[in-house]
Amino acid sequence: MPELIPQPRSARFPADGGTFELADPLLDAGPGTEGAARWLRRELGAATGWALPAPARGESPAGRPVIRLALRPGLARQAGAESYELHAEPGTVLLEGADEAGLFYAAQTLRQLLGADAYRRAPLPGAVWRLPAGDVADGPRFGWRGLMLDVARHFLPKDAVLRYIDLLAAHKLNVLHLHLTDDQGWRVEIKRYPRLTEVGAWRSRSRWGHRASPLWNETPHGGFYTQDDLREIVAYAAERHVRVVPEIDVPGHSQAAIAAYPELGNTDVVDTAALEVWDDWGINENVLAPTEAVLRFYEGVFEELLEVFPAEVSPFVHVGGDECPKTQWKASGVAQARIAELGVDGEDGLQSWFIRHFDGWLAERGRRLIGWDEILEGGLAPGAAVSSWRGYAGGIAAAEAGHDVVMCPEQQVYLDHRQADGADEPMPIGYVRTLEDVYRFEPVPPKLSEEAAAHVLGAQANVWTEVMEDQSRVDYQVFPRLAAFAEVVWSRLPLPEERDHADFEARMTAHYRRLDALGVDYRPPGGPLPWQRRPGVLGRPIEGAPPNV
């Protein structure tokens, strides 16, 4: 059986079917399949040297093998959106998709079947391309299969983001949640507020390690994406059937914005003009002031953001809403007057007012708000969806109340958490979350009613980059665990304790070769390589098994 990841719904490769050579095939692309055809010519063409020309009209292929692409909408009724079938036999490979996304995933499966060298950027001398004869019928369990990439704490340049989109697509993941703003940096160009990037995109230094570490990297750090950079990212993702969810944090995690525009902060409590972009990690007390002027400012931010992230590819907009300390609001006469004027329930009600405002504002423009599960505090905004990160509890409460949920509990799928308890793990954070632990993650808690479970859109793995200073460190934390996560959200697996992790590990043997060909700096099964370690740099390991909350 071919070593496919994620595991398909159904695969039939008879033992006596053998393999056959696929040499310089034609590409017969039916109506509506142009996107998959472009991808095959670009990616498989680079790896194999194939030109993949279309058959001449009326001309018989005369023994030349053919890859045929077709849309089969009836497949969606049978197997759901994004489903596909692949049929391989000597002379013909047929890829059929329920829709364009399904056809694209069929092409991804074809690439896996061709072997690890199909992931290279140029053909190796003497390469012979062989396929197993057989059939695959497949489709995803969830519609939201995501990765949250924090580019605010440590900036990743545009090319690195494009690379991660390709890596998501290779694993049949379809959501990239970009965490674009935080206390430590503002990463999106807003033309009407140029200081957000002139000032807010740069910090003078960074703590090296967890916030308990006494070490500092004194090199200034920063960067941002122009609006055209982000348009390119969105278009590149859409071509690969990946939706991009932008996140702009309100009302907490906002010191970078306040450093750029001090009037956004609680000026009657803090000398906000003295604030700089934060150089440390953790929860920051400097939050937005609850004023109409602040609302108008962020409406301007979101107006430009919505133009860059069109609704057809980015229907959701993330507004953060997490970890908003209330100390300044409690001390602020302006904030207390606002609470009295609005008649809300204290500072939690004030936070809810912030979120409800933008929920309505976004809904009027055809978008849906999503926020971290703190948006439940003070009352859930109507129509809002929840990213349940503090555990399952927030997601359970939201789903039972009829709100859509993306499950991303930190105890299970925060990929910044360490992968083993050895001393060589670089800057170890949080609980040990092994490859097997992630493989046994279940997005739908058993206590959910059937009606509430239908509100679980899916799940995402989150990657917070406080201790990930560059692409190599991100790779180390994300892989190979993202492969296990991808199987969890794509495949219809048994209950967690019944999952065949040994079979998954056996299939990972082939997958490591694919990651090698892609240049992914993953954590090897035997532990970190010498250059992946960070000896002497403190993390924040948490001992024991994580609570199931």
Coordinates of C-alpha atoms in Angstrom, one line a residue:
M1 CA 0.0 0.0 0.0
P2 CA 1.4 3.4 -0.9
E3 CA 2.6 5.5 2.1
L4 CA 0.1 8.4 1.7
I5 CA -0.3 11.2 4.3
P6 CA -3.0 12.1 5.2
Q7 CA -4.5 8.7 5.0
P8 CA -7.2 8.6 2.3
R9 CA -10.7 7.5 2.9
S10 CA -10.3 4.5 0.5
A11 CA -7.3 3.2 -1.4
R12 CA -7.2 0.0 -3.4
F13 CA -3.8 -1.0 -4.8
P14 CA -4.0 -4.8 -5.5
A15 CA -0.9 -6.7 -4.7
D16 CA -0.7 -8.1 -8.2
G17 CA -1.3 -4.7 -9.8
G18 CA 2.4 -3.8 -9.7
T19 CA 3.7 -0.5 -10.9
F20 CA 4.0 1.1 -14.3
E21 CA 6.3 3.7 -15.9
L22 CA 4.9 7.2 -16.5
A23 CA 7.2 8.6 -19.1
D24 CA 6.7 12.1 -20.6
P25 CA 2.9 12.0 -20.4
L26 CA 0.3 14.3 -22.1
L27 CA -2.0 16.3 -19.9
D28 CA -5.6 16.3 -21.0
A29 CA -7.3 19.0 -18.9
G30 CA -11.1 19.1 -19.1
P31 CA -13.3 22.2 -18.7
G32 CA -12.7 24.0 -15.4
T33 CA -9.5 22.2 -14.6
E34 CA -7.1 25.0 -15.7
G35 CA -5.8 25.7 -12.1
A36 CA -4.8 22.1 -11.4
A37 CA -3.3 21.9 -14.9
R38 CA -1.1 25.0 -14.2
W39 CA 0.0 23.5 -10.9
L40 CA 0.9 20.2 -12.4
R41 CA 2.9 21.8 -15.2
R42 CA 4.7 24.1 -12.8
E43 CA 5.4 21.7 -9.9
L44 CA 5.6 18.3 -11.5
G45 CA 7.1 19.7 -14.6
A46 CA 9.9 21.2 -12.6
A47 CA 10.6 17.9 -10.7
T48 CA 10.3 15.6 -13.7
G49 CA 11.2 17.6 -16.7
W50 CA 7.9 16.8 -18.3
A51 CA 6.4 19.5 -20.6
L52 CA 2.9 18.0 -20.1
P53 CA 1.5 19.2 -23.4
A54 CA -2.2 18.9 -24.2
P55 CA -3.1 16.2 -26.8
A56 CA -3.5 17.7 -30.3
R57 CA -7.2 17.9 -31.2
G58 CA -8.3 14.7 -32.9
E59 CA -4.9 13.2 -32.5
S60 CA -4.5 9.8 -30.8
P61 CA -1.8 9.7 -28.1
A62 CA -0.3 6.7 -30.0
G63 CA 0.9 4.9 -27.0
R64 CA 2.0 8.0 -25.0
P65 CA 0.6 8.0 -21.5
V66 CA -2.0 10.5 -20.5
I67 CA -2.9 12.3 -17.3
R68 CA -6.6 13.3 -17.5
L69 CA -8.2 15.9 -15.4
A70 CA -12.0 16.3 -15.0
L71 CA -14.5 17.9 -12.7
R72 CA -17.3 15.6 -11.6
P73 CA -19.8 17.7 -9.6
G74 CA -21.9 14.6 -8.7
L75 CA -19.0 13.5 -6.6
A76 CA -19.8 16.3 -4.1
R77 CA -23.3 14.9 -3.5
Q78 CA -21.8 11.5 -2.9
A79 CA -18.6 12.3 -1.0
G80 CA -18.8 16.0 -0.1
A81 CA -16.9 19.2 -1.1
E82 CA -13.2 18.9 -1.8
S83 CA -13.4 15.2 -2.5
Y84 CA -11.7 13.4 -5.4
E85 CA -11.0 10.1 -7.1
L86 CA -7.7 9.0 -8.6
H87 CA -7.5 6.0 -11.0
A88 CA -4.1 4.8 -12.2
E89 CA -3.5 2.1 -14.8
P90 CA -0.9 1.6 -17.5
G91 CA -1.2 4.4 -20.1
T92 CA -3.8 6.5 -18.2
V93 CA -4.1 8.4 -14.9
L94 CA -7.5 9.9 -14.3
L95 CA -7.9 12.6 -11.6
E96 CA -11.5 13.6 -10.9
G97 CA -12.6 16.3 -8.4
A98 CA -15.9 17.1 -6.9
D99 CA -14.8 20.7 -7.4
E100 CA -11.5 22.5 -8.2
A101 CA -10.2 22.1 -4.7
G102 CA -10.9 18.3 -4.8
L103 CA -9.1 18.1 -8.1
F104 CA -6.1 19.9 -6.7
Y105 CA -5.9 17.4 -3.8
A106 CA -6.0 14.6 -6.3
A107 CA -3.0 16.2 -8.0
Q108 CA -1.3 16.3 -4.5
T109 CA -1.9 12.6 -4.1
L110 CA -0.5 11.9 -7.6
R111 CA 2.7 13.7 -6.5
Q112 CA 3.0 11.6 -3.4
L113 CA 2.5 8.4 -5.4
L114 CA 5.4 9.4 -7.7
G115 CA 7.8 9.4 -4.8
A116 CA 9.9 11.9 -2.9
D117 CA 11.9 13.2 -5.9
A118 CA 8.6 14.6 -7.3
Y119 CA 9.0 17.3 -4.6
R120 CA 12.3 18.6 -6.1
R121 CA 12.8 21.7 -8.2
A122 CA 14.7 20.1 -11.0
P123 CA 14.8 16.5 -12.2
L124 CA 17.6 14.2 -11.0
P125 CA 19.7 12.5 -13.8
G126 CA 18.3 9.2 -14.9
A127 CA 15.1 9.5 -12.9
V128 CA 12.4 7.0 -13.9
W129 CA 8.9 7.8 -12.8
R130 CA 6.7 4.9 -11.8
L131 CA 3.2 4.7 -10.3
P132 CA 1.4 1.9 -8.5
A133 CA -1.7 0.7 -10.3
G134 CA -4.8 1.3 -8.2
D135 CA -7.6 3.6 -7.1
V136 CA -8.0 6.3 -4.4
A137 CA -11.4 7.8 -3.3
D138 CA -10.9 10.6 -0.8
G139 CA -12.3 13.7 0.9
P140 CA -11.8 15.7 4.1
R141 CA -13.5 15.3 7.5
F142 CA -13.5 19.0 8.2
G143 CA -13.8 22.1 6.1
W144 CA -11.4 24.2 8.3
R145 CA -8.0 22.6 8.3
G146 CA -5.6 25.3 9.4
L147 CA -2.3 26.6 10.7
M148 CA -1.9 29.8 12.6
L149 CA 1.4 31.5 11.9
D150 CA 2.5 34.3 14.2
V151 CA 4.6 36.7 12.1
A152 CA 4.2 39.5 14.7
R153 CA 6.6 38.2 17.4
H154 CA 9.2 37.2 14.8
F155 CA 8.7 38.4 11.3
L156 CA 8.9 36.0 8.4
P157 CA 9.5 37.5 5.0
K158 CA 7.0 37.2 2.2
D159 CA 8.8 34.3 0.5
A160 CA 8.7 32.3 3.7
V161 CA 5.0 32.8 3.9
L162 CA 4.6 31.7 0.3
R163 CA 6.7 28.6 1.1
Y164 CA 4.4 27.8 4.1
I165 CA 1.3 28.0 1.8
D166 CA 2.9 25.4 -0.4
L167 CA 3.6 23.2 2.7
L168 CA 0.0 23.5 3.8
A169 CA -1.2 22.6 0.4
A170 CA 1.1 19.6 0.2
H171 CA -0.6 18.3 3.4
K172 CA -4.2 19.1 2.2
L173 CA -4.6 21.9 4.7
N174 CA -6.7 24.9 3.5
V175 CA -6.5 27.8 6.1
L176 CA -3.5 30.0 6.9
H177 CA -4.3 32.3 9.8
L178 CA -1.8 35.1 9.8
H179 CA -1.3 36.8 13.2
L180 CA -0.3 40.2 11.8
T181 CA -0.2 42.5 14.9
D182 CA 0.8 42.3 18.5
D183 CA 2.7 44.2 21.2
Q184 CA 6.0 43.3 19.5
G185 CA 5.3 44.4 16.0
W186 CA 2.7 45.6 13.4
R187 CA 3.2 43.7 10.1
V188 CA 0.6 45.1 7.7
E189 CA 0.9 48.4 5.7
I190 CA -2.1 50.7 6.4
K191 CA -1.7 53.7 4.1
R192 CA -3.8 56.2 6.0
Y193 CA -1.8 55.4 9.2
P194 CA 1.8 55.2 8.0
R195 CA 3.4 55.2 11.5
L196 CA 1.9 51.8 12.2
T197 CA 4.7 50.4 10.1
E198 CA 7.2 53.3 10.2
V199 CA 7.3 52.9 14.0
G200 CA 5.2 49.9 14.9
A201 CA 7.0 47.4 12.7
W202 CA 10.3 47.7 14.5
R203 CA 11.7 46.9 17.9
S204 CA 15.1 47.8 19.3
R205 CA 15.9 44.3 20.6
S206 CA 14.3 41.0 21.5
R207 CA 14.6 38.8 24.6
W208 CA 16.5 35.6 23.7
G209 CA 14.5 32.7 25.0
H210 CA 11.5 32.7 27.3
R211 CA 10.7 35.8 29.4
A212 CA 12.6 34.2 32.3
S213 CA 15.8 34.3 30.3
P214 CA 18.4 36.9 31.2
L215 CA 19.7 37.0 27.6
W216 CA 18.9 39.5 24.9
N217 CA 19.4 39.7 21.2
E218 CA 20.4 43.4 20.7
T219 CA 19.9 43.4 17.0
P220 CA 16.8 45.5 16.0
H221 CA 14.1 43.3 14.6
G222 CA 11.2 44.0 12.4
G223 CA 9.6 44.1 9.0
F224 CA 6.1 44.3 7.4
Y225 CA 4.2 43.3 4.4
T226 CA 3.1 46.0 1.9
Q227 CA -0.5 45.7 0.7
D228 CA 0.8 44.4 -2.6
D229 CA 2.8 41.7 -0.7
L230 CA -0.4 40.6 1.0
R231 CA -2.4 40.7 -2.3
E232 CA 0.3 38.4 -3.7
I233 CA 0.1 36.1 -0.7
V234 CA -3.7 35.9 -0.9
A235 CA -3.6 35.2 -4.7
Y236 CA -0.9 32.6 -4.3
A237 CA -2.9 30.9 -1.5
A238 CA -6.2 31.0 -3.5
E239 CA -4.4 29.2 -6.4
R240 CA -3.6 26.5 -4.0
H241 CA -7.1 26.5 -2.4
V242 CA -5.8 28.0 0.9
R243 CA -7.9 30.7 2.6
V244 CA -6.0 33.4 4.4
V245 CA -7.5 34.7 7.7
P246 CA -5.9 38.0 8.7
E247 CA -5.7 38.9 12.4
I248 CA -5.6 42.4 13.8
D249 CA -5.7 42.3 17.6
V250 CA -8.2 44.4 19.6
P251 CA -8.3 45.6 22.4
G252 CA -5.3 43.9 23.9
H253 CA -1.9 43.0 22.4
S254 CA -1.7 46.6 21.1
Q255 CA 1.5 48.2 22.3
A256 CA 3.0 48.4 18.8
A257 CA 0.0 50.4 17.6
I258 CA 0.0 52.6 20.7
A259 CA 3.8 53.2 20.3
A260 CA 3.0 54.5 16.8
Y261 CA -0.1 56.5 17.7
P262 CA -0.1 57.2 21.5
E263 CA -3.6 58.6 21.5
L264 CA -4.9 55.0 21.0
G265 CA -3.9 54.1 24.6
N266 CA -5.2 55.0 28.0
T267 CA -3.6 58.4 28.2
D268 CA -5.2 59.4 31.5
V269 CA -3.4 56.5 33.2
V270 CA -0.2 56.0 31.3
D271 CA 2.3 58.3 29.5
T272 CA 1.6 56.5 26.2
A273 CA 4.0 58.9 24.3
A274 CA 6.9 57.2 26.1
L275 CA 5.9 53.7 25.0
E276 CA 8.0 51.9 22.4
V277 CA 7.3 48.6 20.5
W278 CA 7.6 46.0 23.2
D279 CA 10.9 43.9 23.3
D280 CA 9.6 41.3 25.7
W281 CA 7.1 38.4 25.8
G282 CA 4.0 37.8 27.8
I283 CA 0.8 39.6 28.6
N284 CA 1.1 43.4 28.2
E285 CA -0.9 45.9 30.3
N286 CA -1.1 48.5 27.6
V287 CA -4.4 48.1 25.9
L288 CA -6.6 50.3 23.7
A289 CA -8.7 53.1 25.1
P290 CA -12.5 52.4 24.9
T291 CA -13.2 55.6 22.9
E292 CA -15.1 56.4 19.7
A293 CA -11.9 57.8 18.3
V294 CA -10.2 54.4 18.7
L295 CA -13.1 52.6 17.0
R296 CA -12.9 55.0 14.1
F297 CA -9.1 54.4 13.8
Y298 CA -9.5 50.7 13.7
E299 CA -12.4 50.9 11.3
G300 CA -10.0 52.7 9.0
V301 CA -7.5 49.8 9.5
F302 CA -10.1 47.2 8.7
E303 CA -11.4 49.1 5.6
E304 CA -8.0 48.8 4.0
L305 CA -7.6 45.2 5.2
L306 CA -10.9 44.1 3.6
E307 CA -9.8 45.5 0.3
V308 CA -6.5 43.5 0.5
F309 CA -8.3 40.3 1.7
P310 CA -11.4 40.0 -0.5
A311 CA -14.4 38.1 0.8
E312 CA -14.4 35.3 -1.7
V313 CA -11.0 34.1 -0.3
S314 CA -11.0 35.6 3.2
P315 CA -14.6 35.4 4.5
F316 CA -13.4 35.4 8.1
V317 CA -11.5 38.3 9.8
H318 CA -9.8 37.5 13.2
V319 CA -9.9 40.3 15.8
G320 CA -7.9 38.6 18.6
G321 CA -9.8 39.6 21.7
D322 CA -7.5 37.5 24.0
E323 CA -5.4 38.3 27.0
C324 CA -6.7 41.9 27.6
P325 CA -5.8 43.0 31.1
K326 CA -8.3 45.3 32.7
T327 CA -6.0 47.1 35.1
Q328 CA -5.7 50.4 33.0
W329 CA -9.5 50.4 32.4
K330 CA -10.2 50.1 36.1
A331 CA -7.9 53.1 36.8
S332 CA -9.1 55.2 33.9
G333 CA -11.8 57.8 34.4
V334 CA -12.5 57.7 30.6
A335 CA -13.0 53.9 30.7
Q336 CA -15.2 54.1 33.8
A337 CA -17.3 56.8 32.3
R338 CA -17.7 54.7 29.2
I339 CA -18.8 51.7 31.2
A340 CA -21.5 53.9 32.9
E341 CA -22.6 55.4 29.6
L342 CA -22.9 52.0 27.9
G343 CA -24.5 50.4 30.9
V344 CA -22.3 47.3 30.4
D345 CA -21.2 44.9 33.1
G346 CA -17.8 46.3 34.2
E347 CA -14.6 45.9 32.3
D348 CA -15.5 42.5 30.9
G349 CA -18.6 44.2 29.4
L350 CA -16.3 46.9 27.9
Q351 CA -14.3 44.2 26.2
S352 CA -17.4 42.6 24.9
W353 CA -18.6 46.1 23.6
F354 CA -15.3 46.3 21.6
I355 CA -15.9 42.9 20.0
R356 CA -19.6 43.4 19.4
H357 CA -18.9 46.7 17.6
F358 CA -16.6 45.0 15.1
D359 CA -18.8 42.0 14.8
G360 CA -21.6 44.2 13.5
W361 CA -19.2 46.4 11.4
L362 CA -17.7 43.4 9.7
A363 CA -21.1 41.7 9.2
E364 CA -22.4 44.8 7.4
R365 CA -19.6 44.3 4.9
G366 CA -20.2 40.7 4.3
R367 CA -17.5 39.3 6.6
R368 CA -17.6 37.1 9.7
L369 CA -15.7 37.9 12.9
I370 CA -13.7 35.2 14.6
G371 CA -11.8 35.7 17.9
W372 CA -10.0 33.8 20.6
D373 CA -12.3 32.3 23.3
E374 CA -12.0 35.4 25.6
I375 CA -14.6 37.0 23.4
L376 CA -17.1 34.8 25.4
E377 CA -16.4 37.0 28.4
G378 CA -19.1 39.6 28.9
G379 CA -21.3 37.9 26.4
L380 CA -20.6 36.4 23.0
A381 CA -21.1 38.7 20.0
P382 CA -23.9 37.6 17.8
G383 CA -22.7 35.9 14.7
A384 CA -19.1 35.6 15.9
A385 CA -17.1 32.4 15.6
V386 CA -14.6 31.3 18.3
S387 CA -11.1 30.0 18.1
S388 CA -11.0 27.8 21.3
W389 CA -7.4 28.0 22.5
R390 CA -7.5 27.8 26.3
G391 CA -8.8 24.2 26.0
Y392 CA -12.0 22.7 24.8
A393 CA -14.3 24.5 27.3
G394 CA -14.7 27.7 25.3
G395 CA -15.5 25.9 22.1
I396 CA -18.0 23.6 23.9
A397 CA -19.8 26.6 25.4
A398 CA -19.8 28.5 22.1
A399 CA -21.0 25.4 20.0
E400 CA -23.7 24.6 22.5
A401 CA -24.9 28.2 22.1
G402 CA -25.1 27.8 18.3
H403 CA -21.8 29.5 17.4
D404 CA -19.3 28.1 15.0
V405 CA -16.0 27.0 16.5
V406 CA -12.4 26.2 15.4
M407 CA -10.7 23.9 17.9
C408 CA -7.1 24.8 18.7
P409 CA -6.6 23.9 22.4
E410 CA -3.1 24.9 23.5
Q411 CA -2.7 21.7 25.5
Q412 CA -3.0 19.7 22.3
V413 CA -2.0 21.6 19.2
Y414 CA 0.2 24.5 20.1
L415 CA 3.3 23.6 18.1
D416 CA 5.5 26.0 20.0
H417 CA 5.2 23.4 22.9
R418 CA 8.2 21.1 23.1
Q419 CA 8.4 17.8 21.4
A420 CA 10.3 15.8 24.0
D421 CA 11.5 16.2 27.6
G422 CA 15.2 15.9 26.7
A423 CA 17.7 18.6 27.6
D424 CA 18.6 19.2 24.0
E425 CA 15.2 20.5 23.0
P426 CA 15.7 24.1 22.0
M427 CA 14.1 26.7 24.3
P428 CA 11.6 24.2 25.6
I429 CA 8.1 25.7 26.0
G430 CA 5.0 24.1 27.6
Y431 CA 3.9 20.5 27.7
V432 CA 5.6 17.7 25.8
R433 CA 3.5 17.2 22.7
T434 CA 5.0 14.3 20.7
L435 CA 4.2 13.3 17.2
E436 CA 1.9 10.6 18.7
D437 CA 0.2 13.1 21.0
V438 CA -0.8 15.3 18.1
Y439 CA -1.9 12.2 16.1
R440 CA -4.3 11.4 19.0
F441 CA -5.8 14.9 19.1
E442 CA -9.6 14.8 18.6
P443 CA -11.2 18.1 17.5
V444 CA -14.8 17.2 18.5
P445 CA -15.1 16.5 22.3
P446 CA -17.3 13.5 23.1
K447 CA -19.5 15.6 25.5
L448 CA -20.8 17.8 22.6
S449 CA -24.3 17.1 21.5
E450 CA -24.7 16.1 17.9
E451 CA -26.3 19.4 17.1
A452 CA -23.5 21.3 18.7
A453 CA -20.8 19.2 17.1
A454 CA -22.1 20.4 13.7
H455 CA -20.8 23.8 14.7
V456 CA -17.2 22.6 14.9
L457 CA -15.8 23.9 11.6
G458 CA -12.6 22.1 12.1
A459 CA -9.3 22.7 13.8
Q460 CA -6.0 24.5 13.5
A461 CA -2.5 24.1 14.9
N462 CA -1.1 27.3 16.3
V463 CA 2.6 28.4 16.0
W464 CA 3.5 31.3 18.3
T465 CA 7.0 32.5 17.5
E466 CA 8.4 34.2 20.6
V467 CA 11.2 31.7 20.7
M468 CA 11.4 31.0 17.0
E469 CA 13.7 33.6 15.5
D470 CA 13.7 32.4 11.9
Q471 CA 12.3 29.9 9.3
S472 CA 14.5 27.1 10.5
R473 CA 13.2 27.3 14.0
V474 CA 9.6 27.5 12.8
D475 CA 10.3 24.4 10.6
Y476 CA 11.7 22.5 13.6
Q477 CA 8.6 23.2 15.8
V478 CA 6.0 22.6 13.1
F479 CA 7.3 19.5 11.4
P480 CA 6.8 16.6 11.5
R481 CA 3.9 17.3 13.9
L482 CA 1.9 19.2 11.2
A483 CA 1.8 15.9 9.2
A484 CA 0.0 14.2 12.1
F485 CA -2.3 17.2 12.5
A486 CA -3.1 17.1 8.8
E487 CA -4.2 13.5 9.1
V488 CA -6.4 14.2 12.1
V489 CA -8.3 17.0 10.3
W490 CA -8.5 15.3 6.9
S491 CA -9.0 11.6 7.6
R492 CA -11.8 9.9 9.3
L493 CA -9.8 8.2 12.0
P494 CA -11.0 5.9 14.9
L495 CA -11.2 7.2 18.4
P496 CA -7.9 8.6 19.7
E497 CA -6.9 5.6 21.7
E498 CA -7.8 3.3 18.8
R499 CA -5.7 5.1 16.2
D500 CA -2.9 3.0 14.6
H501 CA 0.1 5.2 15.3
A502 CA 2.5 2.5 14.3
D503 CA 1.0 2.5 10.8
F504 CA 1.3 6.3 10.7
E505 CA 4.9 6.2 11.8
A506 CA 5.6 3.6 9.1
R507 CA 4.1 6.0 6.5
M508 CA 6.1 8.8 7.9
T509 CA 9.3 7.1 6.7
A510 CA 8.4 8.0 3.1
H511 CA 7.1 11.4 4.2
Y512 CA 10.4 12.4 5.8
R513 CA 12.0 11.9 2.4
R514 CA 9.4 14.2 0.9
L515 CA 10.2 16.8 3.6
D516 CA 13.9 16.4 2.8
A517 CA 13.3 17.1 -0.8
L518 CA 11.3 20.2 0.1
G519 CA 14.1 21.5 2.3
V520 CA 12.1 21.4 5.5
D521 CA 14.3 21.6 8.7
Y522 CA 12.1 19.2 10.7
R523 CA 12.9 17.6 14.0
P524 CA 14.3 14.2 13.3
P525 CA 12.7 11.2 15.1
G526 CA 15.9 10.7 17.1
G527 CA 16.0 14.3 18.4
P528 CA 17.5 17.6 17.4
L529 CA 20.6 17.8 15.3
P530 CA 23.4 19.8 16.8
W531 CA 22.6 23.0 14.9
Q532 CA 18.9 22.8 16.0
R533 CA 19.8 23.0 19.7
R534 CA 19.9 26.2 21.7
P535 CA 22.0 25.2 24.8
G536 CA 21.7 27.5 27.8
V537 CA 18.7 29.5 26.5
L538 CA 15.9 29.2 29.0
G539 CA 12.4 28.1 28.0
R540 CA 9.4 27.5 30.2
P541 CA 8.7 23.7 30.3
I542 CA 5.6 22.5 32.1
E543 CA 5.9 19.0 33.6
G544 CA 3.3 16.3 33.4
A545 CA 0.4 15.5 31.1
P546 CA -1.6 18.5 29.9
P547 CA -5.1 18.9 31.5
N548 CA -8.1 18.0 29.3
V549 CA -10.1 21.2 29.9

